[in-house]
Coordinates of C-alpha atoms in Angstrom, one line a residue:
M1 CA -19.6 37.6 -41.8
K2 CA -22.1 38.5 -39.1
K3 CA -20.8 35.6 -37.0
L4 CA -17.2 36.7 -37.5
L5 CA -18.1 40.3 -36.5
L6 CA -19.9 39.0 -33.4
L7 CA -16.8 36.9 -32.4
I8 CA -14.6 40.0 -32.9
M9 CA -16.9 42.1 -30.8
L10 CA -17.1 39.5 -28.1
F11 CA -13.3 39.1 -28.0
A12 CA -12.9 42.9 -27.9
G13 CA -15.4 43.2 -25.1
F14 CA -13.6 40.6 -23.1
T15 CA -10.2 42.0 -23.5
G16 CA -11.1 45.7 -23.7
K17 CA -13.1 45.9 -20.5
A18 CA -11.6 45.7 -17.0
N19 CA -11.9 42.2 -15.7
Q20 CA -13.0 41.0 -12.3
I21 CA -12.1 37.9 -10.3
V22 CA -15.0 35.8 -9.1
T23 CA -14.4 33.1 -6.4
G24 CA -16.7 30.8 -4.5
T25 CA -17.4 27.4 -3.1
V26 CA -19.8 24.8 -4.5
T27 CA -21.5 22.3 -2.2
G28 CA -24.2 19.6 -2.6
A29 CA -27.6 20.2 -1.1
D30 CA -27.9 16.5 -0.3
D31 CA -24.9 16.2 2.0
K32 CA -23.6 19.8 2.4
K33 CA -20.1 18.6 1.2
P34 CA -17.9 20.3 -1.4
I35 CA -18.2 19.1 -4.9
V36 CA -14.8 18.4 -6.5
G37 CA -14.2 18.7 -10.3
L38 CA -17.4 20.6 -11.0
A39 CA -17.4 22.7 -14.2
V40 CA -17.7 26.4 -13.8
A41 CA -18.0 28.2 -17.2
I42 CA -18.9 31.6 -18.6
K43 CA -22.1 31.2 -20.6
G44 CA -21.6 31.8 -24.3
I45 CA -17.8 32.1 -23.9
P46 CA -15.5 29.0 -24.0
I47 CA -13.8 30.0 -20.8
G48 CA -14.1 28.1 -17.5
T49 CA -12.5 26.2 -14.7
L50 CA -13.0 23.2 -12.3
T51 CA -13.6 23.3 -8.5
D52 CA -10.6 22.0 -6.5
A53 CA -10.4 19.4 -3.7
K54 CA -12.3 21.7 -1.3
G55 CA -15.0 22.8 -3.8
H56 CA -13.3 26.2 -4.4
Y57 CA -13.1 27.9 -7.8
K58 CA -11.6 31.1 -9.1
L59 CA -12.4 32.6 -12.5
N60 CA -11.2 35.8 -14.3
I61 CA -14.3 37.2 -16.1
P62 CA -15.2 40.4 -18.1
N63 CA -17.2 43.0 -16.2
G64 CA -20.9 43.4 -16.9
G65 CA -23.7 41.1 -17.8
V66 CA -21.9 37.8 -17.5
T67 CA -23.7 34.6 -16.4
L68 CA -21.8 31.6 -14.8
K69 CA -22.9 28.1 -15.6
F70 CA -22.3 25.4 -12.9
S71 CA -22.7 21.7 -14.0
F72 CA -21.8 18.3 -12.6
V73 CA -23.0 14.7 -13.2
G74 CA -25.9 13.9 -10.9
Y75 CA -26.9 17.5 -10.2
Q76 CA -29.1 20.1 -11.9
T77 CA -27.2 22.6 -13.9
Q78 CA -27.4 26.1 -12.4
E79 CA -26.9 29.5 -14.1
V80 CA -26.1 32.6 -12.0
K81 CA -25.8 36.2 -13.2
V82 CA -22.6 37.8 -11.7
D83 CA -23.5 41.5 -11.8
Q84 CA -20.8 43.2 -9.6
R85 CA -20.3 40.3 -7.2
T86 CA -16.8 39.0 -6.6
R87 CA -17.9 35.9 -4.5
I88 CA -20.6 33.5 -5.5
D89 CA -21.2 30.4 -3.5
V90 CA -23.5 27.8 -5.0
I91 CA -25.5 24.9 -3.5
M92 CA -26.2 22.2 -6.2
Q93 CA -29.5 20.4 -6.1
P94 CA -29.4 16.6 -6.9
S95 CA -31.2 15.8 -10.1
Q96 CA -34.4 13.9 -9.8
T97 CA -33.7 12.1 -12.9
S98 CA -30.8 9.6 -12.8
L99 CA -28.7 8.9 -15.8
N100 CA -30.4 5.7 -16.7
E101 CA -33.7 7.7 -17.0
V102 CA -32.3 10.1 -19.6
V103 CA -33.4 9.3 -23.1
V104 CA -31.5 10.2 -26.2
L105 CA -33.3 10.2 -29.5
A106 CA -31.2 10.3 -32.7
Y107 CA -32.2 9.8 -36.3
N108 CA -30.4 6.9 -37.8
A109 CA -30.1 7.6 -41.5
K110 CA -29.1 4.0 -42.3
N111 CA -32.2 2.3 -41.1
K112 CA -34.4 5.4 -40.9
K113 CA -35.7 5.0 -37.3
N114 CA -35.1 6.6 -33.9
A115 CA -32.2 5.2 -31.8
V116 CA -32.7 5.2 -28.1
G117 CA -29.9 5.1 -25.5
S118 CA -28.1 7.1 -22.9
V119 CA -26.3 10.4 -23.2
A120 CA -23.0 9.0 -21.8
S121 CA -22.9 6.2 -24.4
L122 CA -24.3 7.9 -27.5
N123 CA -23.4 11.6 -27.3
G124 CA -20.8 12.4 -29.9
R125 CA -21.2 9.0 -31.7
V126 CA -24.4 9.9 -33.5
A127 CA -25.1 13.0 -35.5
G128 CA -28.0 15.3 -34.7
L129 CA -28.7 14.3 -31.1
R130 CA -31.8 15.6 -29.5
V131 CA -31.8 15.1 -25.7
S132 CA -34.9 14.8 -23.5
A133 CA -35.7 13.5 -20.1
Q134 CA -38.7 11.3 -19.3
A135 CA -40.1 13.7 -16.8
D136 CA -38.6 17.2 -17.0
K137 CA -36.1 18.5 -19.7
S138 CA -34.4 20.6 -17.1
H139 CA -33.0 17.3 -15.6
A140 CA -31.4 16.1 -18.8
Y141 CA -27.7 15.5 -18.9
Y142 CA -25.6 17.0 -21.6
A143 CA -22.5 15.0 -21.5
P144 CA -19.2 16.4 -22.8
A145 CA -17.9 15.1 -26.1
P146 CA -16.3 11.6 -25.7
I147 CA -12.6 11.5 -25.5
Q148 CA -11.2 10.3 -28.8
S149 CA -9.9 6.7 -29.1
S150 CA -6.3 7.5 -30.1
E151 CA -5.2 7.2 -26.5
S152 CA -3.1 4.1 -25.8
Y153 CA -2.9 1.9 -22.8
K154 CA -1.1 -1.3 -22.0
G155 CA -3.4 -4.3 -21.9
I156 CA -4.0 -5.7 -18.4
T157 CA -5.2 -9.2 -17.5
D158 CA -6.4 -9.5 -13.9
N159 CA -4.3 -11.6 -11.6
A160 CA -6.1 -14.9 -11.1
F161 CA -6.4 -17.1 -8.0
T162 CA -3.2 -19.2 -7.5
N163 CA -3.1 -22.5 -5.7
A164 CA -1.0 -22.1 -2.6
A165 CA 0.1 -25.8 -2.4
S166 CA 1.6 -25.8 -5.9
T167 CA 2.7 -22.2 -6.0
P168 CA 3.3 -20.9 -2.4
L169 CA 5.4 -17.9 -3.4
S170 CA 4.1 -14.6 -4.7
T171 CA 6.6 -11.9 -5.7
F172 CA 6.2 -8.4 -7.0
S173 CA 7.7 -4.9 -7.1
V174 CA 6.1 -2.0 -5.2
D175 CA 4.5 0.8 -7.1
V176 CA 4.0 4.3 -5.8
D177 CA 2.7 5.8 -9.1
A178 CA -0.8 7.3 -9.0
A179 CA -1.3 8.3 -12.6
S180 CA -4.2 5.9 -13.2
Y181 CA -6.4 7.5 -10.5
S182 CA -6.2 11.0 -11.8
N183 CA -6.7 9.8 -15.4
V184 CA -9.8 7.8 -14.3
R185 CA -11.1 10.9 -12.6
R186 CA -10.7 12.8 -15.8
F187 CA -12.8 10.3 -17.7
I188 CA -15.6 10.3 -15.1
N189 CA -15.7 14.1 -14.7
N190 CA -16.1 14.2 -18.5
G191 CA -19.2 12.0 -18.3
Q192 CA -17.5 8.7 -19.4
L193 CA -16.5 5.4 -17.9
P194 CA -12.7 4.9 -18.5
P195 CA -11.4 2.1 -20.7
A196 CA -10.7 -1.0 -18.6
D197 CA -7.0 -0.9 -19.3
A198 CA -6.8 2.7 -18.0
V199 CA -7.7 1.3 -14.6
R200 CA -4.7 0.1 -12.6
I201 CA -6.1 -0.8 -9.2
E202 CA -2.8 -0.5 -7.3
E203 CA -2.4 3.1 -8.6
M204 CA -5.9 4.0 -7.6
I205 CA -5.3 2.7 -4.1
N206 CA -1.9 4.4 -3.7
Y207 CA -3.1 7.8 -4.9
F208 CA -4.2 8.3 -1.3
N209 CA -2.1 8.8 1.9
Y210 CA -2.7 6.4 4.7
N211 CA -2.0 6.8 8.4
L212 CA 0.9 4.4 8.9
A213 CA 3.7 4.7 11.4
G214 CA 7.2 5.2 10.0
P215 CA 10.2 3.0 10.7
T216 CA 11.6 3.0 14.2
D217 CA 14.5 0.7 13.7
G218 CA 16.7 3.1 11.6
G219 CA 15.6 1.5 8.3
P220 CA 14.0 3.5 5.5
V221 CA 10.7 1.6 5.4
A222 CA 8.2 0.1 8.0
I223 CA 5.8 -2.8 7.2
H224 CA 2.2 -3.2 8.5
T225 CA -0.5 -5.8 8.0
E226 CA -4.2 -6.0 8.6
L227 CA -6.5 -9.0 8.0
S228 CA -10.3 -9.1 7.6
S229 CA -13.0 -10.6 5.4
A230 CA -13.3 -9.6 1.8
P231 CA -16.3 -7.3 1.4
W232 CA -17.3 -8.8 -2.0
N233 CA -17.0 -12.4 -0.7
T234 CA -17.2 -12.8 3.1
S235 CA -16.0 -16.4 3.0
H236 CA -12.7 -15.1 1.7
R237 CA -10.0 -13.2 3.6
L238 CA -8.7 -9.8 2.6
L239 CA -5.1 -9.0 3.6
R240 CA -3.7 -5.5 3.5
I241 CA 0.0 -5.0 3.4
G242 CA 1.1 -1.4 4.1
L243 CA 4.6 0.1 3.7
K244 CA 5.6 3.5 5.1
A245 CA 8.8 5.2 4.0
K246 CA 10.6 7.5 6.5
T247 CA 9.9 11.2 6.1
I248 CA 12.9 13.6 5.6
P249 CA 12.2 17.2 6.5
T250 CA 12.5 19.5 3.5
N251 CA 15.4 21.4 5.0
N252 CA 17.4 18.2 5.4
L253 CA 16.8 16.9 1.9
P254 CA 20.0 16.5 -0.3
A255 CA 20.7 19.1 -3.0
S256 CA 18.8 18.6 -6.2
N257 CA 20.1 18.7 -9.8
L258 CA 17.0 18.8 -11.9
V259 CA 16.5 18.9 -15.6
F260 CA 13.0 19.9 -16.8
L261 CA 12.4 18.1 -20.1
I262 CA 9.4 19.8 -21.8
D263 CA 7.5 18.5 -24.8
V264 CA 6.7 21.6 -26.9
S265 CA 5.6 19.7 -30.0
G266 CA 2.3 20.6 -31.8
S267 CA 0.4 18.0 -29.9
M268 CA 1.0 20.0 -26.7
D269 CA -0.8 23.1 -28.1
S270 CA -3.9 23.1 -26.0
P271 CA -4.9 24.7 -22.7
N272 CA -4.7 21.5 -20.7
K273 CA -1.2 20.7 -21.9
L274 CA 1.6 23.2 -22.3
P275 CA -0.1 26.0 -20.3
L276 CA -0.8 23.6 -17.5
V277 CA 2.8 22.3 -17.7
Q278 CA 4.1 25.8 -17.3
S279 CA 1.9 26.5 -14.3
S280 CA 2.8 23.2 -12.7
L281 CA 6.6 23.6 -13.1
K282 CA 6.4 27.2 -11.7
M283 CA 4.9 25.8 -8.5
L284 CA 7.7 23.3 -8.3
V285 CA 10.3 26.1 -8.8
D286 CA 8.8 27.9 -5.7
Q287 CA 9.8 24.8 -3.6
L288 CA 13.5 25.0 -4.6
R289 CA 16.3 26.1 -2.4
P290 CA 19.5 28.0 -3.3
Q291 CA 21.5 24.7 -3.3
D292 CA 19.2 23.2 -5.8
K293 CA 19.8 23.6 -9.6
V294 CA 17.4 23.5 -12.6
A295 CA 18.1 23.3 -16.3
L296 CA 15.4 23.5 -19.0
V297 CA 15.5 21.3 -22.1
V298 CA 12.8 21.3 -24.8
Y299 CA 12.0 19.1 -27.7
A300 CA 9.8 19.3 -30.8
G301 CA 11.3 18.7 -34.3
A302 CA 14.7 18.9 -32.5
A303 CA 15.9 19.2 -29.0
G304 CA 17.6 22.2 -27.4
V305 CA 18.7 23.8 -24.1
V306 CA 16.5 26.8 -23.2
L307 CA 18.0 27.4 -19.8
P308 CA 21.4 26.1 -18.5
S309 CA 21.6 24.8 -15.0
T310 CA 20.5 27.6 -12.7
P311 CA 20.5 28.0 -8.9
G312 CA 17.1 27.5 -7.3
D313 CA 17.1 31.0 -5.8
K314 CA 17.1 32.5 -9.3
K315 CA 13.3 31.9 -9.5
E316 CA 12.5 34.8 -11.8
T317 CA 15.0 33.7 -14.3
I318 CA 13.7 30.1 -14.3
K319 CA 10.1 31.2 -14.5
N320 CA 10.7 33.6 -17.3
A321 CA 12.3 30.7 -19.3
I322 CA 9.2 28.5 -18.6
D323 CA 6.8 31.3 -19.6
N324 CA 8.5 31.8 -22.9
L325 CA 7.8 28.3 -24.1
S326 CA 5.5 27.8 -27.1
A327 CA 4.2 24.6 -28.9
G328 CA 4.7 23.6 -32.5
G329 CA 6.3 20.9 -34.7
S330 CA 6.7 17.2 -34.5
T331 CA 8.1 15.2 -31.6
A332 CA 11.7 14.0 -31.3
G333 CA 11.3 12.6 -27.8
G334 CA 14.3 10.3 -28.0
E335 CA 16.7 13.2 -28.8
G336 CA 15.2 15.2 -26.0
I337 CA 15.8 12.5 -23.4
K338 CA 19.4 12.0 -24.6
L339 CA 20.1 15.7 -24.3
A340 CA 18.5 15.9 -20.8
Y341 CA 20.7 13.0 -19.6
K342 CA 23.7 14.8 -20.9
I343 CA 22.9 18.1 -19.1
A344 CA 22.1 16.1 -15.9
A345 CA 25.5 14.3 -16.1
E346 CA 27.4 17.6 -16.6
N347 CA 25.9 19.0 -13.4
F348 CA 25.8 15.8 -11.4
V349 CA 25.6 16.2 -7.6
K350 CA 27.3 13.4 -5.8
T351 CA 25.1 12.1 -3.0
G352 CA 22.4 14.5 -4.2
N353 CA 19.1 14.1 -6.0
N354 CA 19.8 13.9 -9.8
R355 CA 16.6 13.7 -11.7
I356 CA 15.0 14.5 -15.1
I357 CA 11.3 15.6 -14.9
L358 CA 9.7 14.9 -18.3
A359 CA 6.4 16.7 -19.0
T360 CA 4.6 15.4 -22.1
D361 CA 1.4 13.8 -23.5
G362 CA 3.6 10.9 -24.6
D363 CA 3.0 11.3 -28.3
F364 CA 6.5 10.6 -29.6
N365 CA 6.3 10.3 -33.4
V366 CA 9.9 11.2 -34.6
G367 CA 13.1 9.4 -33.8
A368 CA 13.3 6.6 -31.2
S369 CA 9.6 6.4 -30.9
S370 CA 8.6 2.8 -30.1
D371 CA 8.1 1.6 -26.6
D372 CA 11.0 -0.9 -26.9
D373 CA 13.4 1.8 -28.2
M374 CA 12.5 4.1 -25.3
E375 CA 12.8 1.3 -22.8
K376 CA 16.3 0.3 -23.9
L377 CA 17.4 4.0 -23.9
I378 CA 16.2 4.6 -20.4
E379 CA 17.6 1.3 -19.1
R380 CA 21.1 2.3 -20.4
K381 CA 20.9 5.8 -18.9
R382 CA 19.5 5.0 -15.4
E383 CA 22.8 3.3 -14.5
S384 CA 24.4 6.8 -14.4
G385 CA 22.5 7.6 -11.1
V386 CA 20.1 10.0 -12.8
F387 CA 16.4 9.1 -12.2
L388 CA 13.5 9.9 -14.6
S389 CA 10.1 11.0 -13.4
V390 CA 7.2 11.6 -15.8
L391 CA 4.3 14.0 -15.6
G392 CA 1.5 13.2 -18.1
Y393 CA -0.8 15.9 -19.5
G394 CA -3.8 16.2 -21.9
M395 CA -6.4 14.0 -23.5
G396 CA -7.4 12.7 -26.9
N397 CA -3.9 11.5 -28.0
Y398 CA -2.7 10.7 -24.5
K399 CA -0.1 7.8 -24.6
D400 CA -0.2 6.3 -21.1
S401 CA 1.6 3.1 -22.2
K402 CA 4.8 5.1 -23.3
M403 CA 4.9 7.2 -20.2
E404 CA 4.4 4.3 -17.8
T405 CA 7.3 2.5 -19.5
L406 CA 9.6 5.5 -19.3
A407 CA 9.0 6.1 -15.5
D408 CA 9.3 2.4 -14.6
K409 CA 12.6 1.9 -16.4
G410 CA 13.9 5.3 -15.2
N411 CA 13.6 4.6 -11.5
G412 CA 11.1 7.4 -11.2
N413 CA 7.5 8.3 -10.5
Y414 CA 4.6 8.7 -13.0
A415 CA 1.8 11.1 -12.3
Y416 CA -1.1 12.3 -14.5
I417 CA -1.8 16.0 -14.1
D418 CA -5.4 16.8 -15.1
N419 CA -5.7 20.1 -13.4
I420 CA -3.8 22.6 -11.3
T421 CA -5.0 21.1 -8.0
E422 CA -3.4 17.8 -9.0
A423 CA -0.2 19.6 -9.9
R424 CA -0.2 21.2 -6.4
K425 CA -0.7 17.7 -4.8
T426 CA 2.2 16.1 -6.8
L427 CA 4.7 18.9 -6.9
V428 CA 4.0 20.8 -3.7
T429 CA 2.2 18.8 -1.0
E430 CA 4.1 15.6 -1.9
F431 CA 7.3 17.4 -3.0
G432 CA 9.6 15.1 -1.0
G433 CA 8.0 11.8 -2.0
T434 CA 7.9 12.8 -5.7
L435 CA 11.5 13.8 -6.0
F436 CA 13.6 12.2 -3.2
T437 CA 14.1 8.5 -3.1
V438 CA 14.8 6.8 0.3
A439 CA 14.6 3.2 -0.8
K440 CA 15.1 1.7 -4.2
D441 CA 14.4 -1.6 -5.9
V442 CA 11.8 -2.4 -3.3
K443 CA 10.4 -6.0 -3.6
L444 CA 7.9 -8.1 -1.7
Q445 CA 7.7 -11.9 -1.6
I446 CA 4.9 -13.6 0.3
E447 CA 5.1 -17.3 1.2
F448 CA 1.7 -18.7 1.9
N449 CA 1.1 -21.7 4.3
P450 CA -1.0 -24.2 2.3
A451 CA -2.4 -25.6 5.6
K452 CA -4.1 -22.2 6.1
V453 CA -4.5 -20.9 2.5
Q454 CA -6.0 -22.7 -0.4
A455 CA -5.5 -20.0 -2.9
Y456 CA -4.6 -16.3 -3.2
R457 CA -5.0 -13.4 -5.6
L458 CA -3.0 -10.1 -5.7
L459 CA -5.3 -7.2 -6.5
G460 CA -3.5 -5.1 -9.2
Y461 CA 0.2 -4.9 -9.7
E462 CA -0.2 -7.0 -12.9
N463 CA 2.7 -5.2 -14.6
R464 CA 4.9 -5.5 -11.5
I465 CA 4.9 -9.3 -11.0
L466 CA 8.4 -10.8 -10.6
N467 CA 9.7 -14.3 -10.9
K468 CA 10.4 -15.9 -7.5
E469 CA 14.2 -15.9 -8.3
D470 CA 14.1 -12.1 -8.9
F471 CA 13.6 -11.5 -5.2
N472 CA 17.2 -12.3 -4.2
N473 CA 18.7 -11.0 -7.5
D474 CA 20.1 -7.5 -6.7
K475 CA 20.5 -6.8 -10.4
K476 CA 16.7 -7.0 -11.0
D477 CA 15.2 -3.6 -11.1
A478 CA 12.1 -2.8 -9.0
G479 CA 10.1 0.1 -7.7
D480 CA 11.4 3.0 -5.5
M481 CA 9.8 4.8 -2.5
G482 CA 10.3 8.5 -1.8
S483 CA 10.3 10.4 1.4
G484 CA 7.0 9.9 3.3
H485 CA 5.5 7.6 0.7
T486 CA 3.0 4.9 1.6
V487 CA 2.3 1.8 -0.4
T488 CA -0.7 -0.5 0.0
A489 CA -1.3 -4.0 -1.5
F490 CA -4.2 -6.3 -1.1
Y491 CA -4.4 -10.1 -1.3
E492 CA -7.7 -11.9 -1.5
I493 CA -7.3 -15.3 0.2
V494 CA -9.4 -18.5 0.0
P495 CA -8.9 -20.1 3.4
A496 CA -8.3 -23.8 3.8
R497 CA -11.4 -26.1 3.8
I498 CA -13.6 -23.6 1.9
K499 CA -15.4 -24.9 -1.1
D500 CA -14.9 -22.4 -3.8
D501 CA -15.5 -22.0 -7.5
Y502 CA -12.0 -20.6 -7.9
M503 CA -10.3 -23.8 -6.8
V504 CA -10.0 -26.2 -9.8
S505 CA -8.4 -29.5 -9.2
V506 CA -5.9 -31.2 -11.6
D507 CA -4.9 -34.8 -12.0
P508 CA -2.2 -36.1 -9.7
L509 CA 1.3 -35.8 -11.0
K510 CA 2.9 -39.0 -12.3
Y511 CA 6.6 -38.3 -11.7
Q512 CA 6.5 -36.2 -8.6
K513 CA 5.2 -37.0 -5.2
V514 CA 3.5 -34.0 -3.6
K515 CA 2.8 -34.1 0.1
E516 CA -0.7 -33.0 0.7
S517 CA -1.1 -30.3 3.3
K518 CA -3.8 -30.9 5.9
A519 CA -5.9 -27.9 6.9
D520 CA -4.7 -26.3 10.2
L521 CA -7.6 -24.9 12.1
N522 CA -5.4 -23.4 14.9
P523 CA -5.9 -19.6 14.7
S524 CA -2.4 -19.1 16.2
A525 CA -0.8 -20.9 13.3
E526 CA 1.2 -18.9 10.8
M527 CA -0.8 -18.0 7.7
M528 CA 2.1 -16.5 5.7
T529 CA 5.5 -14.9 5.9
I530 CA 6.1 -11.5 4.2
K531 CA 9.6 -10.8 3.1
F532 CA 10.6 -7.3 2.2
R533 CA 13.8 -6.4 0.3
Y534 CA 15.2 -3.0 -0.6
K535 CA 18.4 -1.0 -1.2
E536 CA 19.6 2.3 0.2
P537 CA 19.6 5.0 -2.5
V538 CA 23.4 4.9 -3.0
S539 CA 23.9 1.1 -2.4
S540 CA 23.9 -1.8 -4.9
V541 CA 23.4 -4.4 -2.1
S542 CA 19.9 -5.1 -0.8
K543 CA 18.7 -5.6 2.8
L544 CA 16.0 -8.0 4.0
S545 CA 13.3 -7.8 6.6
Q546 CA 10.2 -9.9 7.2
A547 CA 6.9 -10.1 9.0
I548 CA 4.6 -13.0 10.0
V549 CA 0.8 -12.9 9.6
Y550 CA -1.4 -15.2 11.7
D551 CA -4.9 -16.3 10.9
K552 CA -6.6 -13.9 13.2
P553 CA -8.9 -11.7 11.1
V554 CA -11.1 -9.0 12.6
G555 CA -14.6 -8.1 11.5
F556 CA -14.8 -5.7 8.6
N557 CA -16.5 -3.1 10.8
S558 CA -13.6 -3.3 13.3
T559 CA -10.9 -2.6 10.7
S560 CA -9.1 0.7 10.5
V561 CA -10.6 3.6 8.5
D562 CA -7.7 3.2 6.1
F563 CA -8.6 -0.5 5.5
K564 CA -12.2 0.4 4.8
F565 CA -11.3 3.2 2.5
A566 CA -8.6 1.4 0.6
S567 CA -10.7 -1.7 0.1
A568 CA -13.5 0.6 -1.2
V569 CA -11.1 2.0 -3.8
A570 CA -10.1 -1.6 -4.8
E571 CA -13.8 -2.5 -5.1
V572 CA -14.6 0.4 -7.4
G573 CA -11.5 -0.4 -9.4
M574 CA -12.8 -4.0 -10.0
L575 CA -16.2 -2.6 -11.0
L576 CA -14.6 -0.1 -13.5
R577 CA -12.6 -2.9 -15.0
D578 CA -15.6 -5.2 -14.9
S579 CA -13.3 -7.8 -13.4
K580 CA -14.4 -11.4 -13.6
F581 CA -13.2 -11.6 -10.0
K582 CA -15.5 -8.8 -8.7
Q583 CA -18.0 -11.4 -7.4
K584 CA -20.6 -9.5 -5.2
A585 CA -18.8 -6.2 -5.4
S586 CA -21.2 -3.2 -5.8
Y587 CA -21.0 0.6 -6.0
A588 CA -23.5 0.8 -3.1
H589 CA -21.2 -1.2 -0.7
A590 CA -18.0 0.5 -1.9
I591 CA -19.5 4.0 -1.4
A592 CA -20.7 3.0 2.1
A593 CA -17.3 1.6 3.0
A594 CA -15.6 4.7 1.6
R595 CA -17.8 7.0 3.7
A596 CA -17.0 4.8 6.8
G597 CA -13.3 5.1 6.0
K598 CA -13.3 8.8 5.1
G599 CA -11.5 9.8 8.4
E600 CA -10.3 13.4 8.8
D601 CA -9.7 13.9 5.1
T602 CA -8.2 17.4 5.6
E603 CA -7.3 17.8 1.9
G604 CA -10.7 16.5 0.7
Y605 CA -9.4 13.8 -1.6
R606 CA -11.4 11.0 0.0
A607 CA -14.6 13.1 -0.3
E608 CA -13.7 13.6 -4.0
F609 CA -13.4 9.8 -4.5
I610 CA -16.9 9.2 -3.0
R611 CA -18.2 11.7 -5.5
L612 CA -16.5 9.9 -8.3
A613 CA -17.8 6.6 -7.2
E614 CA -21.3 8.0 -7.1
S615 CA -20.9 9.4 -10.6
A616 CA -19.4 6.1 -11.9
R617 CA -22.4 4.3 -10.5
L618 CA -24.8 6.5 -12.5
L619 CA -22.6 6.2 -15.6
S620 CA -22.5 2.4 -15.3
K621 CA -26.3 2.3 -15.1
S622 CA -26.5 4.5 -18.2
A623 CA -24.0 2.2 -20.1
A624 CA -26.0 -0.9 -19.1
L625 CA -29.2 0.7 -20.4
A626 CA -27.5 1.7 -23.7
K627 CA -26.3 -1.9 -24.1
V628 CA -29.8 -3.2 -23.7
N629 CA -31.2 -0.7 -26.2
E630 CA -28.4 -1.6 -28.7
E631 CA -29.2 -5.3 -28.4
E632 CA -32.9 -4.6 -29.0

């Protein structure tokens, strides 16, 4: 009863007193740079926020006697009393105790002895944890509770090295989705390494913008290449293929017919789900013009229209409809999607942007709920000219596999929104690329010259691989590119005449005569031809362009800042996946390369990645220690 009274008094004190807004910036004492994703919380009250891409935070707190707690992996936790201040800047001191030095002691009732391991691997798995550090308890890490295992991800098997003589063609669909990176960030910021299948290397790389020139020939997309050595195996080559879509000024974008399809089922009833959805969509509404239209469809146990199609200048009406949403009930996702397509068709804008924006945690459990059912439904509906983009939210029961399927089959984008900063990036900063397609069914086919290439491996894009015949088949669906989008793909190449463990010979064929290619050491000889095929947004016939790559690599230190940074992201991705092809990859090298490739970084996203890589390195050491202790 005393506890209940205390909670009532606390709540009354919080709501009854005048509140104050506290803002500030958090930087690291080691490098004087902003810390992204740092937790700022009110001590003793479950209210807090995270710092944005520039290290800024803003928090609404009760007046009087409040203490703020600042915590982040790799730094000492700080507590600061607010008093009457409205701005508090904090400089975080690096912890003198790394994660692999933190000892967790837990009493194991089964075998009646102490279990020793790391905070990151044991916290939340064992009851009655007592945390201590070997040197100083103030340096101990108190990791957040692990994210529950009911999240689902499609299994990924890393692309292997392919013999260029027997299989000279490599064909795949482009991918501009970036959901994997923000999801990986969420895991690491919560003190955990992500599941391997949550790490899609191509989405991590393509989360970032790269400085590529747009098309100058009147086409929608330009192609660029860059060749160097592979940082994790310097006897291999690393080829970067970069695509840049043309940028259409916002004022010149075609009119939009949007349908917000919002999951308001019971699983969305948490602060990082429906409330974040509402804040995200209201930011998108602020970007709309009078010629744009928005309808709002919701689904829980049943689907319904909350707001009919409304002009974009009626912002107050649209926002009020969004604010009035509340969560509860089971999830009839299939019915909601059908209704959204019906509303979009009724308000279809010819030569305009017709799109459904689905916001959900992906936990469909009533109606057409299997991945196959959803895929077939979306494949039937996309032919109407209405595209489907998916915004994923939440944790614990997050269904990445379903949402990736929906966006892929709906000719749309897939983004994971873990905080309001990510919502701003996706729906404001990258507004045109997220919503307006300039090239659809974009495919790449690379023909390798066996005289120059023994073997090759595409990094990532495992779920985008196409058959070689699909390249010329205009009925085969592929990825789309929006206004201003960039796409990067890496090939790791084993040059001719290099003895390599990845080259395994087979017995000569009995019924086929295969002409053996002799190694061509002439650097001016063609190494490969890149073919690029796409369709205009309203066309059903594809167009073809191509580029030739010569065997003229430059030293890694002479590559562009974008090459260095993107290769660092790929290297970290392989380490997070614990790929059998990681070879000599290391966090130390990836972090150094990312710093060398940071460039101007006006939005702070590259600095954020460097922080994440540093945290992942600490967490990986902790996980390795825990594994050793478990084996002992």
